[in-house]
Tab-separated table of C-alpha atoms and ligand atoms in Angstrom:
chain	number	residue	atom	x	y	z
D	151	MET	CA	23.099	-15.198	-3.870
D	152	ARG	CA	26.265	-13.106	-4.046
D	153	ILE	CA	25.606	-9.356	-4.420
D	154	THR	CA	28.569	-7.278	-5.158
D	155	GLY	CA	29.466	-3.754	-6.548
D	156	LYS	CA	29.141	-5.214	-10.053
D	157	THR	CA	25.636	-6.534	-9.509
D	158	GLY	CA	22.877	-4.815	-11.386
D	159	ILE	CA	20.074	-3.812	-9.010
D	160	MET	CA	16.339	-3.846	-9.463
D	161	PHE	CA	13.617	-2.735	-7.114
D	162	VAL	CA	9.904	-3.429	-6.788
D	163	LEU	CA	8.017	-0.378	-5.433
D	164	ALA	CA	4.822	-1.123	-3.450
D	165	HIS	CA	2.700	-0.013	-0.577
D	166	PRO	CA	2.091	-2.096	1.396
D	167	VAL	CA	5.096	-4.131	0.433
D	168	GLY	CA	4.059	-7.339	2.285
D	169	HIS	CA	2.275	-8.876	-0.698
D	170	VAL	CA	5.178	-8.454	-3.213
D	171	ARG	CA	6.179	-11.627	-4.939
D	172	ALA	CA	7.826	-10.243	-8.069
D	173	SER	CA	11.158	-9.670	-6.350
D	174	ALA	CA	11.476	-13.336	-5.415
D	175	VAL	CA	10.482	-14.387	-8.948
D	176	LEU	CA	12.978	-12.000	-10.457
D	177	ASN	CA	15.701	-13.286	-8.220
D	178	GLU	CA	14.895	-16.919	-9.071
D	179	TYR	CA	15.046	-15.958	-12.683
D	180	PHE	CA	18.437	-14.221	-12.384
D	181	GLN	CA	19.912	-17.091	-10.428
D	182	ALA	CA	18.568	-19.712	-12.772
D	183	ARG	CA	20.338	-17.900	-15.676
D	184	GLY	CA	23.496	-16.958	-13.925
D	185	LEU	CA	22.729	-13.276	-14.371
D	186	ASP	CA	24.444	-10.885	-11.976
D	187	PHE	CA	21.328	-9.028	-10.990
D	188	ALA	CA	19.275	-8.775	-7.806
D	189	ALA	CA	15.877	-7.369	-6.965
D	190	ALA	CA	14.624	-5.998	-3.602
D	191	PRO	CA	11.177	-4.816	-2.656
D	192	LEU	CA	10.921	-1.197	-1.486
D	193	GLN	CA	8.104	0.130	0.612
D	194	VAL	CA	7.258	3.512	-0.923
D	195	ALA	CA	4.332	5.567	0.351
D	196	PRO	CA	2.315	7.296	-2.491
D	197	GLU	CA	3.481	10.810	-1.373
D	198	ASP	CA	7.143	9.750	-1.584
D	199	LEU	CA	7.029	8.195	-5.084
D	200	GLY	CA	8.574	11.302	-6.704
D	201	ILE	CA	11.490	11.521	-4.261
D	202	VAL	CA	12.190	7.843	-4.596
D	203	LEU	CA	12.245	8.107	-8.443
D	204	ASP	CA	14.615	11.086	-8.291
D	205	GLY	CA	16.890	8.976	-6.059
D	206	ILE	CA	16.765	6.099	-8.601
D	207	ARG	CA	17.654	8.483	-11.422
D	208	ALA	CA	20.903	9.207	-9.462
D	209	MET	CA	21.757	5.556	-8.774
D	210	SER	CA	23.680	4.307	-11.827
D	211	ASN	CA	23.841	0.639	-10.791
D	212	VAL	CA	20.038	0.368	-10.952
D	213	ALA	CA	18.780	-1.326	-14.055
D	214	GLY	CA	15.137	-0.507	-13.436
D	215	PHE	CA	12.197	-1.353	-11.185
D	216	GLY	CA	8.822	-2.885	-11.024
D	217	VAL	CA	5.761	-0.931	-9.710
D	218	THR	CA	2.709	-2.424	-8.149
D	219	ILE	CA	-0.259	-1.263	-6.038
D	220	PRO	CA	-0.873	1.589	-5.639
D	221	HIS	CA	1.825	3.190	-7.984
D	222	LYS	CA	0.915	1.710	-11.425
D	223	ILE	CA	-0.935	4.733	-12.586
D	224	ALA	CA	0.577	7.468	-10.368
D	225	VAL	CA	4.118	6.674	-11.571
D	226	ILE	CA	3.433	7.729	-15.144
D	227	ARG	CA	3.697	11.456	-14.428
D	228	HIS	CA	7.211	10.941	-12.942
D	229	LEU	CA	8.502	9.118	-16.055
D	230	ASP	CA	10.294	10.489	-19.116
D	231	ALA	CA	8.484	8.222	-21.552
D	232	ILE	CA	6.135	5.231	-21.748
D	233	THR	CA	5.601	2.507	-24.332
D	234	GLU	CA	2.465	2.117	-26.473
D	235	GLU	CA	1.313	-0.786	-24.192
D	236	ALA	CA	1.542	1.439	-21.168
D	237	ARG	CA	-0.278	4.296	-22.859
D	238	ARG	CA	-3.129	2.009	-23.879
D	239	CYS	CA	-3.521	0.620	-20.459
D	240	GLY	CA	-3.030	3.901	-18.619
D	241	ALA	CA	-0.724	1.970	-16.267
D	242	VAL	CA	2.931	0.916	-15.975
D	243	ASN	CA	4.380	-2.179	-14.246
D	244	PHE	CA	8.061	-1.999	-15.189
D	245	VAL	CA	10.502	0.894	-15.634
D	246	ARG	CA	13.879	0.914	-17.267
D	247	ARG	CA	16.558	3.243	-16.007
D	248	GLU	CA	18.691	4.378	-18.908
D	249	ALA	CA	22.375	5.282	-18.556
D	250	ASP	CA	21.506	9.017	-18.407
D	251	GLY	CA	18.939	8.457	-15.577
D	252	ASN	CA	15.984	8.692	-17.884
D	253	LEU	CA	13.105	6.477	-16.731
D	254	ILE	CA	11.022	4.631	-19.471
D	255	GLY	CA	7.861	2.778	-18.399
D	256	THR	CA	6.088	-0.146	-19.947
D	257	ASN	CA	3.224	-2.478	-19.174
D	258	LEU	CA	4.016	-6.236	-19.509
D	259	ASP	CA	0.861	-7.515	-17.708
D	260	GLY	CA	-1.113	-8.052	-20.906
D	261	VAL	CA	1.634	-9.568	-23.047
D	262	GLY	CA	2.735	-11.650	-20.029
D	263	PHE	CA	-0.829	-12.937	-19.640
D	264	VAL	CA	-1.065	-13.998	-23.269
D	265	THR	CA	2.419	-15.526	-23.282
D	266	GLY	CA	1.461	-17.514	-20.188
D	267	LEU	CA	-1.776	-18.675	-21.877
D	268	ARG	CA	0.186	-19.773	-24.895
D	269	ALA	CA	2.796	-21.595	-22.778
D	270	ALA	CA	-0.236	-23.561	-21.294
D	271	GLY	CA	-1.230	-24.445	-24.879
D	272	VAL	CA	-4.063	-21.931	-25.184
D	273	GLY	CA	-3.888	-19.448	-28.128
D	274	PRO	CA	-6.493	-16.639	-27.959
D	275	ALA	CA	-6.641	-16.301	-31.781
D	276	GLY	CA	-10.282	-16.650	-32.972
D	277	LYS	CA	-11.549	-17.558	-29.507
D	278	SER	CA	-14.756	-16.306	-27.809
D	279	ILE	CA	-13.566	-14.948	-24.474
D	280	LEU	CA	-15.400	-13.685	-21.461
D	281	GLN	CA	-13.192	-11.377	-19.332
D	282	LEU	CA	-14.325	-10.256	-15.919
D	283	GLY	CA	-12.762	-7.064	-14.628
D	284	ALA	CA	-11.969	-3.735	-16.152
D	285	GLY	CA	-9.327	-2.361	-13.649
D	286	GLY	CA	-5.672	-1.779	-14.321
D	287	ALA	CA	-4.820	-5.430	-14.914
D	288	GLY	CA	-8.133	-5.944	-16.842
D	289	ARG	CA	-7.264	-3.152	-19.278
D	290	ALA	CA	-3.764	-4.680	-19.972
D	291	VAL	CA	-5.287	-8.181	-20.432
D	292	ALA	CA	-8.150	-7.004	-22.736
D	293	PHE	CA	-5.828	-5.067	-25.117
D	294	ALA	CA	-3.371	-7.945	-25.243
D	295	LEU	CA	-6.176	-10.506	-25.986
D	296	ALA	CA	-7.377	-8.235	-28.802
D	297	ALA	CA	-3.821	-7.819	-30.121
D	298	ALA	CA	-3.400	-11.629	-30.031
D	299	GLY	CA	-6.410	-11.964	-32.396
D	300	ALA	CA	-9.265	-12.850	-30.091
D	301	GLY	CA	-12.443	-13.485	-32.143
D	302	VAL	CA	-15.052	-12.231	-29.732
D	303	LEU	CA	-14.178	-10.490	-26.510
D	304	THR	CA	-16.936	-9.856	-23.907
D	305	ILE	CA	-15.960	-7.672	-20.930
D	306	ALA	CA	-18.025	-7.691	-17.759
D	307	ASN	CA	-17.356	-5.741	-14.567
D	308	ARG	CA	-19.015	-4.891	-11.297
D	309	ASP	CA	-18.971	-1.243	-12.424
D	310	GLY	CA	-20.557	-1.549	-15.885
D	311	THR	CA	-19.463	1.891	-17.003
D	312	LYS	CA	-15.820	0.789	-16.739
D	313	ALA	CA	-16.528	-2.364	-18.767
D	314	ARG	CA	-18.297	-0.317	-21.481
D	315	GLU	CA	-15.540	2.241	-21.627
D	316	LEU	CA	-12.868	-0.477	-21.931
D	317	ALA	CA	-14.851	-2.361	-24.559
D	318	ARG	CA	-15.110	0.883	-26.606
D	319	ALA	CA	-11.419	1.543	-26.265
D	320	VAL	CA	-10.493	-1.996	-27.378
D	321	ALA	CA	-12.955	-1.952	-30.275
D	322	THR	CA	-11.465	1.352	-31.499
D	323	GLY	CA	-7.920	0.046	-31.251
D	324	PHE	CA	-8.673	-3.348	-32.767
D	325	PRO	CA	-11.540	-2.987	-35.285
D	326	THR	CA	-11.298	-6.578	-36.478
D	327	VAL	CA	-12.173	-7.944	-32.987
D	328	GLU	CA	-15.869	-8.168	-32.054
D	329	VAL	CA	-16.039	-6.545	-28.555
D	330	HIS	CA	-19.046	-6.530	-26.156
D	331	ALA	CA	-19.642	-5.279	-22.742
D	332	GLY	CA	-22.164	-7.125	-20.674
D	333	ASN	CA	-22.633	-8.538	-17.235
D	334	ALA	CA	-25.429	-10.907	-18.418
D	335	ALA	CA	-23.209	-12.751	-20.886
D	336	ARG	CA	-24.283	-16.371	-21.145
D	337	GLY	CA	-21.840	-17.951	-23.599
D	338	PRO	CA	-20.864	-20.395	-24.817
D	339	PHE	CA	-17.249	-19.176	-24.450
D	340	ASP	CA	-13.878	-20.891	-25.202
D	341	LEU	CA	-12.180	-19.069	-22.343
D	342	LEU	CA	-13.032	-17.374	-19.089
D	343	VAL	CA	-10.536	-14.887	-17.613
D	344	ASN	CA	-10.795	-13.427	-14.130
D	345	THR	CA	-8.851	-10.115	-13.880
D	346	THR	CA	-10.632	-9.015	-10.718
D	347	SER	CA	-9.270	-9.464	-7.198
D	348	LEU	CA	-12.065	-11.942	-6.361
D	349	GLY	CA	-10.498	-15.134	-5.071
D	350	MET	CA	-7.776	-13.512	-2.933
D	351	LYS	CA	-9.950	-13.812	0.215
D	352	PRO	CA	-11.208	-17.239	1.232
D	353	ASP	CA	-14.855	-16.075	1.480
D	354	ASP	CA	-14.935	-14.314	-1.887
D	355	PRO	CA	-17.705	-15.668	-4.200
D	356	LEU	CA	-16.814	-17.291	-7.498
D	357	PRO	CA	-16.232	-14.630	-10.112
D	358	PHE	CA	-18.330	-16.582	-12.656
D	359	ASP	CA	-21.501	-18.629	-12.342
D	360	LEU	CA	-20.720	-22.242	-11.551
D	361	GLU	CA	-22.597	-23.436	-14.627
D	362	LEU	CA	-20.489	-21.170	-16.861
D	363	VAL	CA	-17.279	-22.533	-15.276
D	364	GLU	CA	-18.402	-26.119	-15.805
D	365	HIS	CA	-19.216	-25.502	-19.452
D	366	THR	CA	-16.130	-23.553	-20.592
D	367	PRO	CA	-13.059	-25.498	-21.697
D	368	VAL	CA	-10.415	-23.166	-20.306
D	369	ILE	CA	-10.401	-20.971	-17.207
D	370	ALA	CA	-7.631	-18.406	-16.494
D	371	ASP	CA	-7.182	-16.439	-13.273
D	372	ILE	CA	-4.711	-13.563	-12.705
D	373	VAL	CA	-4.951	-13.818	-8.932
D	374	MET	CA	-1.599	-15.031	-7.631
D	375	THR	CA	-2.324	-15.533	-3.923
D	376	PRO	CA	-3.531	-18.127	-3.251
D	377	PRO	CA	-1.875	-20.007	-6.167
D	378	GLU	CA	-4.969	-22.047	-6.548
D	379	THR	CA	-8.059	-19.937	-6.252
D	380	LYS	CA	-11.542	-21.235	-5.595
D	381	LEU	CA	-12.253	-20.578	-9.273
D	382	LEU	CA	-9.358	-22.662	-10.510
D	383	ALA	CA	-10.120	-25.483	-7.985
D	384	THR	CA	-13.738	-25.566	-9.134
D	385	ALA	CA	-12.728	-25.643	-12.821
D	386	SER	CA	-10.131	-28.375	-12.207
D	387	ARG	CA	-12.753	-30.503	-10.385
D	388	ALA	CA	-15.035	-30.057	-13.384
D	389	GLY	CA	-12.322	-31.313	-15.669
D	390	ARG	CA	-11.620	-27.937	-17.218
D	391	ALA	CA	-8.110	-26.704	-18.206
D	392	VAL	CA	-6.795	-23.971	-15.931
D	393	VAL	CA	-4.141	-21.269	-16.267
D	394	PRO	CA	-3.063	-19.846	-12.861
D	395	GLY	CA	-2.012	-16.251	-12.179
D	396	ARG	CA	1.593	-17.267	-11.624
D	397	ALA	CA	1.784	-18.102	-15.377
D	398	MET	CA	1.365	-14.350	-16.093
D	399	LEU	CA	4.189	-13.399	-13.813
D	400	ASP	CA	6.490	-16.168	-14.928
D	401	ALA	CA	6.023	-15.205	-18.561
D	402	GLN	CA	6.962	-11.654	-17.786
D	403	MET	CA	10.498	-12.457	-16.626
D	404	ASP	CA	11.921	-12.940	-20.197
D	405	LEU	CA	10.033	-9.798	-21.250
D	406	VAL	CA	11.346	-7.708	-18.346
D	407	ALA	CA	14.932	-8.898	-19.014
D	408	LYS	CA	14.608	-7.800	-22.598
D	409	PHE	CA	13.048	-4.557	-21.795
D	410	LEU	CA	15.654	-3.678	-19.177
D	411	LYS	CA	18.408	-4.954	-21.476
D	412	ILE	CA	19.468	-7.481	-18.869
D	413	HIS	CA	21.638	-10.308	-20.275
C	778	ATR	P1	-5.825	-4.110	-10.569
C	778	ATR	O1	-4.741	-3.090	-10.907
C	778	ATR	O2	-5.329	-5.189	-9.796
C	778	ATR	O3	-6.623	-4.514	-11.754
C	778	ATR	P2	-7.974	-2.366	-9.843
C	778	ATR	O4	-7.653	-1.375	-10.945
C	778	ATR	O5	-8.345	-1.772	-8.533
C	778	ATR	O6	-6.795	-3.319	-9.561
C	778	ATR	O7	-9.162	-3.320	-10.367
C	778	ATR	C1	-9.753	-4.221	-9.514
C	778	ATR	C2	-10.858	-4.996	-10.377
C	778	ATR	O8	-11.448	-5.963	-9.494
C	778	ATR	C3	-11.983	-4.061	-10.895
C	778	ATR	O9	-12.474	-4.687	-12.069
C	778	ATR	C4	-12.993	-4.221	-9.743
C	778	ATR	O10	-14.318	-3.962	-10.135
C	778	ATR	P3	-14.982	-2.467	-10.000
C	778	ATR	O11	-14.339	-1.724	-11.282
C	778	ATR	O12	-16.394	-2.637	-10.178
C	778	ATR	O13	-14.360	-1.842	-8.833
C	778	ATR	C5	-12.819	-5.727	-9.433
C	778	ATR	N1	-13.362	-5.995	-8.059
C	778	ATR	C6	-12.702	-5.742	-6.872
C	778	ATR	N2	-13.413	-6.228	-5.864
C	778	ATR	C7	-14.575	-6.811	-6.367
C	778	ATR	C8	-15.690	-7.406	-5.874
C	778	ATR	N3	-15.799	-7.622	-4.518
C	778	ATR	N4	-16.615	-7.941	-6.659
C	778	ATR	C9	-16.503	-7.758	-8.041
C	778	ATR	N5	-15.425	-7.135	-8.604
C	778	ATR	C10	-14.464	-6.677	-7.811
């Protein structure tokens, strides 16, 4: 990779920075397309986020940046504008730096997830879907599934209040989608989606009952490390179709390039 004064620069802001994968995926994307751009992770402590963003405003060779844990919500108050997707989710994962230094945030997690599903041959339209998780990523995925025409969307979460609040918000935004909140959901479902962090640690329990996994045609996980979670391994063994977390990130690359006007 040849980085020169003409190279457009991107950052990925995180704390801790060790788990960041998006910079490598972005660089692979830029290289595969011969784009003169490069991305580097930046370790930014929460209390320094404002200073770093002020710095980026002053750096005119920066195209934009990604933000991940713990900045996805906190970054919003430092930005000049956010897109409808980011507003709905209450979280931002990519920011464009405009020529005048203005910073515009968006959230591509949801549309990336749905694009990844479609790339794996699974369209959410009309489907009965059980989503586990109502955190930042869960919000993005739920709104995107509804926007993609999900038939029935059931949202479960350890903290049931968050699931009910998200279900209400999705139902309000998308009145044609039947939305439920419920941890006791039994199915049958066409698709199970894990948007929690369960599966990152080797001793994590399965996010769904084994029986549900074995009786649902498609299982999607947004966990990216490990690439094959226990959930996906179990589903594959049972002959189910699986969509790994990496699909969501891969699908976001074209979307990021478009949003940042990289070409
Ligand atoms: P992200 O931005 O990655 O979505 P988050 O907003 O902290 O991160 O959300 C984490 C999600 O994983 C939440 O749905 C969380 O459930 P709670 O809302 O009940 O906290 C879920 N989660 C994390 N650890 C979990 C565990 N051990 N068991 C079940 N759910 C868990």
